[in-house]
Coordinates of C-alpha atoms in Angstrom, one line a residue:
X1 CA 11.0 -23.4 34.1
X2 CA 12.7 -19.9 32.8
X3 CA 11.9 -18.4 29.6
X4 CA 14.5 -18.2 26.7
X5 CA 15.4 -14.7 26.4
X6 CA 14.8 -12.8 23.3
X7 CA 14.9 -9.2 22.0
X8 CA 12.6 -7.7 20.0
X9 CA 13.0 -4.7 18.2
X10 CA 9.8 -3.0 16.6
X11 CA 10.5 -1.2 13.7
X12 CA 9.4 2.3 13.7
X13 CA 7.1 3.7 11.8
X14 CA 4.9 0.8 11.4
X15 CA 1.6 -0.2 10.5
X16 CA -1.7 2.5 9.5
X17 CA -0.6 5.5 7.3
X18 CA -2.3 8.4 6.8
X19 CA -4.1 7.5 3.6
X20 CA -5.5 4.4 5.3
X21 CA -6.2 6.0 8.4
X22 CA -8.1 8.8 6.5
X23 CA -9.8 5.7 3.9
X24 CA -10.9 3.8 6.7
X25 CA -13.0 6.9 8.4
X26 CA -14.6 7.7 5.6
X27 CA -16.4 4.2 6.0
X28 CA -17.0 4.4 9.6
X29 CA -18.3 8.8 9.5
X30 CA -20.3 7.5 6.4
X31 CA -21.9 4.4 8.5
X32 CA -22.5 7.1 11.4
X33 CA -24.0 9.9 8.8
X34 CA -25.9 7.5 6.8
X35 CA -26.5 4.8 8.6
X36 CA -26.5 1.0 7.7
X37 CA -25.7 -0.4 4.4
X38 CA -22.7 1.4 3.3
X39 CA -21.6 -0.3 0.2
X40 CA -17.5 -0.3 -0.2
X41 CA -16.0 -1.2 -3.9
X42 CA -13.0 -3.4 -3.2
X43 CA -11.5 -3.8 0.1
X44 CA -11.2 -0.5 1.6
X45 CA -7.5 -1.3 2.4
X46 CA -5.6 -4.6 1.9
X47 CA -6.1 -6.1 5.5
X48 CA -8.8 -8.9 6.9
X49 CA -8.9 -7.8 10.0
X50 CA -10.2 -4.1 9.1
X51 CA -11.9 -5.1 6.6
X52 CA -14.5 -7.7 8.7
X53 CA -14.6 -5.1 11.8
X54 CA -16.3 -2.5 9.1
X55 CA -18.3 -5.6 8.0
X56 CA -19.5 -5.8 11.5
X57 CA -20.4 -2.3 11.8
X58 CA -22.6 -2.7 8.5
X59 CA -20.5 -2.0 5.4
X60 CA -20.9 -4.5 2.7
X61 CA -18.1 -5.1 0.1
X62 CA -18.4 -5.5 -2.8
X63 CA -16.1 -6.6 -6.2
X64 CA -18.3 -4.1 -8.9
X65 CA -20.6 -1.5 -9.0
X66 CA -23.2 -2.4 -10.3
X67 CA -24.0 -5.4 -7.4
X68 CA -24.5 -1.9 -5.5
X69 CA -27.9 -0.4 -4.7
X70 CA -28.5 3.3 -6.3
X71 CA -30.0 4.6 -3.2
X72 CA -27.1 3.7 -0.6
X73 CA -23.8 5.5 -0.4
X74 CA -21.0 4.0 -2.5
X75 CA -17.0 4.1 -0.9
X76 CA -13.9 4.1 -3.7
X77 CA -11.1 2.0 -1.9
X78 CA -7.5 4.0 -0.9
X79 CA -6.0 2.1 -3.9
X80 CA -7.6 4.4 -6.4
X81 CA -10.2 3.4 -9.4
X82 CA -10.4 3.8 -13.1
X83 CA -12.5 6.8 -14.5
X84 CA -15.1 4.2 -15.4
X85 CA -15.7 3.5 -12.2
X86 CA -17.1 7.1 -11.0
X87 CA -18.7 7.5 -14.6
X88 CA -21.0 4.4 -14.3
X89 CA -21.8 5.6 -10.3
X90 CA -22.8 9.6 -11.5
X91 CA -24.8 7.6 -14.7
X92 CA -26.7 5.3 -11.7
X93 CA -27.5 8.9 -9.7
X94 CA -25.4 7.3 -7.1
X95 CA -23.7 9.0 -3.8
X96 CA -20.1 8.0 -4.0
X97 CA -17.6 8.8 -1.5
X98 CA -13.9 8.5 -3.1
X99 CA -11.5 7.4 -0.4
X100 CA -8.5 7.2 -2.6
X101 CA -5.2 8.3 -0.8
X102 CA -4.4 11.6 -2.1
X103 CA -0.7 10.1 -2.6
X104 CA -1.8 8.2 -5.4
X105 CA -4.7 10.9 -7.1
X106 CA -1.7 12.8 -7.5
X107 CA 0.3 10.0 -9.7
X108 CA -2.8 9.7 -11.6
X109 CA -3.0 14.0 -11.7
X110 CA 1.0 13.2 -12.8
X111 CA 0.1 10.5 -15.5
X112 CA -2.7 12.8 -17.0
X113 CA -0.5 15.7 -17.4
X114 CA 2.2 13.8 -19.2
X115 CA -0.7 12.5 -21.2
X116 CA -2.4 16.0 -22.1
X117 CA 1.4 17.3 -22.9
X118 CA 1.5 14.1 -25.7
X119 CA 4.0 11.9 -23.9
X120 CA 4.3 8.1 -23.8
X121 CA 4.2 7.3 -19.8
X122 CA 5.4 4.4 -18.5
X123 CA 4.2 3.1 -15.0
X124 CA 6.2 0.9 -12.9
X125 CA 4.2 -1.6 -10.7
X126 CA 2.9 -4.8 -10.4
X127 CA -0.2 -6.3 -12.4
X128 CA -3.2 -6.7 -11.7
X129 CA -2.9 -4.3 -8.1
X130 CA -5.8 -2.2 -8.0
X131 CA -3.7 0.4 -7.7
X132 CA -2.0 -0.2 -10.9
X133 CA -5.9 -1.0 -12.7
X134 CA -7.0 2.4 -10.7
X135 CA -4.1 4.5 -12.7
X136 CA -3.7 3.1 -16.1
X137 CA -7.4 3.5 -16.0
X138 CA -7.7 7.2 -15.9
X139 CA -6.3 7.2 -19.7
X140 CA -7.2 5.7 -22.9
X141 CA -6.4 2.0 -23.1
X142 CA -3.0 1.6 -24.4
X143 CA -2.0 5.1 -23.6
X144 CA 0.1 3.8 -20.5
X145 CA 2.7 1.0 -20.6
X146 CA 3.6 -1.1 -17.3
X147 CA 7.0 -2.0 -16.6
X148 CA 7.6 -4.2 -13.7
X149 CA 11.0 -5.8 -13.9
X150 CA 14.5 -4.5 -14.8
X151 CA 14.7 -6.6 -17.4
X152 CA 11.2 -5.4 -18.6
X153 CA 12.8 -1.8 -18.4
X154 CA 16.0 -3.2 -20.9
X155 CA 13.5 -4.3 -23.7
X156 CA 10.6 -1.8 -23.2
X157 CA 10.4 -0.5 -27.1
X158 CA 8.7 3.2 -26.6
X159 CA 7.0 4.7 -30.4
X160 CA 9.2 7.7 -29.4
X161 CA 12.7 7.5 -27.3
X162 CA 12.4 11.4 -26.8
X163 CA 9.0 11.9 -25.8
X164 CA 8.7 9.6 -22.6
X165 CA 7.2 9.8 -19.0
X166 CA 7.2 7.6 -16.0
X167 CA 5.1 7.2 -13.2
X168 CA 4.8 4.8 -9.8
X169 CA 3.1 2.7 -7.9
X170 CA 3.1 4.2 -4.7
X171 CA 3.6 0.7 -2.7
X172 CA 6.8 -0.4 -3.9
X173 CA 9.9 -1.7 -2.7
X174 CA 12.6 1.8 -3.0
X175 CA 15.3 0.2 -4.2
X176 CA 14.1 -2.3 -6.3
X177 CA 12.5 0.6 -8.2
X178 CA 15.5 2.7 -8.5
X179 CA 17.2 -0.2 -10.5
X180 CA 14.4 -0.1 -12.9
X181 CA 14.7 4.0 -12.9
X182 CA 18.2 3.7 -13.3
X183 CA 18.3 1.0 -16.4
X184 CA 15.3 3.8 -18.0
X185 CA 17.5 6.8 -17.5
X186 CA 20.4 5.6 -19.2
X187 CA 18.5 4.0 -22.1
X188 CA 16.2 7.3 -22.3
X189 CA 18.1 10.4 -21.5
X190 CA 15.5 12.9 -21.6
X191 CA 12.6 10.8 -19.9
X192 CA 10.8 12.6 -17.5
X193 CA 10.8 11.9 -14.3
X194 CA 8.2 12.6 -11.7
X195 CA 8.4 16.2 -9.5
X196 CA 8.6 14.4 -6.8
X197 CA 9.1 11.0 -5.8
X198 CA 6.0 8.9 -6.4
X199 CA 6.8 6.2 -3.9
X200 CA 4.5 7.5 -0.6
X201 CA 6.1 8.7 2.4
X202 CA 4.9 5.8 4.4
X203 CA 6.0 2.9 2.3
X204 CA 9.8 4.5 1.8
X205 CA 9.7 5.0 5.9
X206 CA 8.6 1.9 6.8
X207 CA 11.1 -0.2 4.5
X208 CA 13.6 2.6 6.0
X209 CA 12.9 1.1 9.7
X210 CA 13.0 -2.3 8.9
X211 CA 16.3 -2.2 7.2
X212 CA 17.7 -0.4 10.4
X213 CA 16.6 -3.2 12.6
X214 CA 17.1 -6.1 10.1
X215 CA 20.9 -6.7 10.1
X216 CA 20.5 -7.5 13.9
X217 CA 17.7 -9.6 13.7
X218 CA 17.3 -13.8 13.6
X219 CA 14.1 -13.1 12.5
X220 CA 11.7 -10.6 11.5
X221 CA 8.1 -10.8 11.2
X222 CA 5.6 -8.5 9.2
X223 CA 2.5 -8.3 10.0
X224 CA 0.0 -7.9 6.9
X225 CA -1.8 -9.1 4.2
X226 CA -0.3 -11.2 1.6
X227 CA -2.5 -9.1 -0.6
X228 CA -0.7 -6.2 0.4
X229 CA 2.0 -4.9 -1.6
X230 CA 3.8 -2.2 0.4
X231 CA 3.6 -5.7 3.2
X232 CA 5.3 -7.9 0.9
X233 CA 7.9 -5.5 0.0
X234 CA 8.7 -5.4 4.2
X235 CA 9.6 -9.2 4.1
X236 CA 11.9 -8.5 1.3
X237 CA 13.5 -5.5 2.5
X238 CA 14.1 -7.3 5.5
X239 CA 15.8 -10.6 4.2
X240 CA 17.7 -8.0 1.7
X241 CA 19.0 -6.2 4.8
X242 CA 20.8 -8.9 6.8
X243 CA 17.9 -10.9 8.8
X244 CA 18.5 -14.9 8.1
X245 CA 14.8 -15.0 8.0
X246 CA 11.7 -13.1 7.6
X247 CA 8.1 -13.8 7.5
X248 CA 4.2 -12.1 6.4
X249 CA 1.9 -13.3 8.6
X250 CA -1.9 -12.1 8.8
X251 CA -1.9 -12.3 12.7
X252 CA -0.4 -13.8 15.8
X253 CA -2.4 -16.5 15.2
X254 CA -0.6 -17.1 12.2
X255 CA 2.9 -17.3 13.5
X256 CA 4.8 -21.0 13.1
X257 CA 6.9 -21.4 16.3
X258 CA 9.3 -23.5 15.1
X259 CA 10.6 -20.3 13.4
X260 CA 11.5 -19.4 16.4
X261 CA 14.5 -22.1 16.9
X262 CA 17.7 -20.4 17.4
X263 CA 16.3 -17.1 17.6
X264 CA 18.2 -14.3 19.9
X265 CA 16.4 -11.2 18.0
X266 CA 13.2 -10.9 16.8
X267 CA 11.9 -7.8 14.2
X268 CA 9.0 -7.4 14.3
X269 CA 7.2 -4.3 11.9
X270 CA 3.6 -3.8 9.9
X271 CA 2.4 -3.0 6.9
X272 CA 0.7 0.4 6.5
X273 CA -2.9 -1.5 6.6
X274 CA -2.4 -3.2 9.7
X275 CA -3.7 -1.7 12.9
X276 CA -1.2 -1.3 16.0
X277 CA -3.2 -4.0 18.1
X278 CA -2.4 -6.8 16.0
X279 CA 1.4 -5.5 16.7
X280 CA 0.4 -5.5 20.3
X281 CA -1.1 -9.0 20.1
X282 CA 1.9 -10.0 18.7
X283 CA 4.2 -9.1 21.1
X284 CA 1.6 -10.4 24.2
X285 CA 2.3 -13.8 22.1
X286 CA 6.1 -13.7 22.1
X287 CA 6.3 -12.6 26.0
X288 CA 4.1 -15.3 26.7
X289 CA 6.8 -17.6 25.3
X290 CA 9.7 -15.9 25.6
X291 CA 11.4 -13.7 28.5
X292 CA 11.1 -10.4 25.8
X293 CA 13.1 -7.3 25.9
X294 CA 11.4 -5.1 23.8
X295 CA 13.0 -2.3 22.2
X296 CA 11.8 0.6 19.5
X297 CA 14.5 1.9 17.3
X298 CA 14.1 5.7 16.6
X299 CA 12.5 5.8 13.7
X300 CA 10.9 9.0 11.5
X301 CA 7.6 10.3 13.5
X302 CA 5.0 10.6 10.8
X303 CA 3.0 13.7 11.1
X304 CA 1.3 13.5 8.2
X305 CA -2.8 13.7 8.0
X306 CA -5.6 14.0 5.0
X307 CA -8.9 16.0 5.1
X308 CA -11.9 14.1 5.3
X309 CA -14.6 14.5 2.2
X310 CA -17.1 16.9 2.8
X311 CA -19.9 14.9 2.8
X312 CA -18.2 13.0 6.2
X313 CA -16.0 15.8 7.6

């Protein structure tokens, strides 16, 4: 019996970034260097799969610091940590390795300066993301107000209406963002804005690829974390674009078939934690079910790379 036919276009860029790539080889050169345990604070980056493959290399995660020995190295996740974090680790004598992306050390560099200058800074993000805890941590409690929602933005009271900042999370959806910006700039005219865009590279080029592909597409599917926020944001950038339907899913294991009813085109794109083979697993699962023609669209080539630490370069 013949296959149903089915594109499938795979969003490009897709999946690891440069911050992850760089976060996760800190683990792996610090495992090599210093052998097993290597403790990690947090998931190193928002993805299962990563995450137990270091496990099974001997790195052991771990919610706090303090459930970390003082004579084993200590990793920072890519999301970023609050000053307390390093202060309690150099107090404990401990060997810390800081893998935070060096897209968002330089919001918190950005939030600091507007703080030493005597601005009120405003950060747009989403609770409770470690990335958000990792940057309104590197000031004074109170000194930095989250906004996550446009109406948030419309009711925010600052202390002063002339003396404001505003920083990002580096994960978020681009245009969701900009309507907050937006409904900021024309209630505060002289807020300062960041030198340069604090949405990362990676998370404004992948939601660029999936909107290419997503007005074509039946169906798209993002492969990530639901923990993941620059993931999420895929799915909705996707449904936002024109797909009539569009799903996170951890895996191919994951994926419900019956989403597949009707389906001519499939999009298919990852989040910037997920490594390529679960991409490739992916589309082994759809060939094995459908007759596949698989397409890349011509998306941005990243050439973007970070230094290793020192102590694992």
């Amino acid at each position: 019996m013949s296959k149903p036919a089915l594109k499938v276009l795979l969003a490009t860029p897709r999946g690891f970034c440069a911050g992850v790539d760089r976060a996760i080889q800190i683990v792996e050169r610090a495992l090599e260097r210093y052998g097993a345990p290597v403790y990690v604070r947090h998931e190193i980056v928002h993805n299962k799969h990563v995450v137990d493959r270091l496990k099974g290399m001997g790195a052991v995660f771990v919610k706090e610091l303090d459930q970390c020995p003082p004579d084993r190295p200590v990793v920072f996740s890519a999301h970023g940590v609050p000053k307390s974090v390093p202060a309690a680790a150099e107090a404990r004598a401990m060997f810390y390795l800081d893998a935070t992306c060096p897209l968002v050390s330089k919001v918190h560099v950005e939030a600091e300066r507007h703080y030493d200058e005597g601005r009120e800074i405003i950060l747009i993000g989403h609770a409770g993301h470690p990335e958000v805890i990792g940057t309104m941590g590197q000031l004074p409690p109170g000194a930095v107000k989250l906004i996550e929602t446009e109406d948030q933005a419309r009711t925010f009271t600052p202390e002063n209406p002339d003396n404001l900042a505003f920083v990002t999370q580096t994960t978020l959806s681009v245009d969701d963002t900009a309507g907050i910006v937006a409904v900021l700039k024309e209630r505060f005219p002289t807020i300062r804005l960041p030198h340069k865009e604090d949405i990362c590279y990676a998370t404004t080029n992948r939601q660029d690829a999936v909107k290419a592909v997503s007005a074509d597409c039946d169906l798209v599917l993002v492969i990530g974390s639901a923990k993941s926020s620059n993931s999420q944001r895929l799915v909705e950038v996707a449904l936002r674009a024109g797909a009539k339907a569009a799903y996170l899913v951890d895996d191919a294991g994951h994926v419900d078939w019956s989403w597949f009813e009707g389906v001519t085109t499939l999009g298919v794109s990852a989040g910037a934690s997920a490594p390529e083979n679960l991409i490739e697993d992916l589309v082994a699962a759809v060939a094995a079910r459908f007759d596949a023609e698989v397409t890349e669209n011509s998306g941005v080539r990243e050439t973007v790379t970070f230094k290793l630490p020192k102590a694992v370069a």
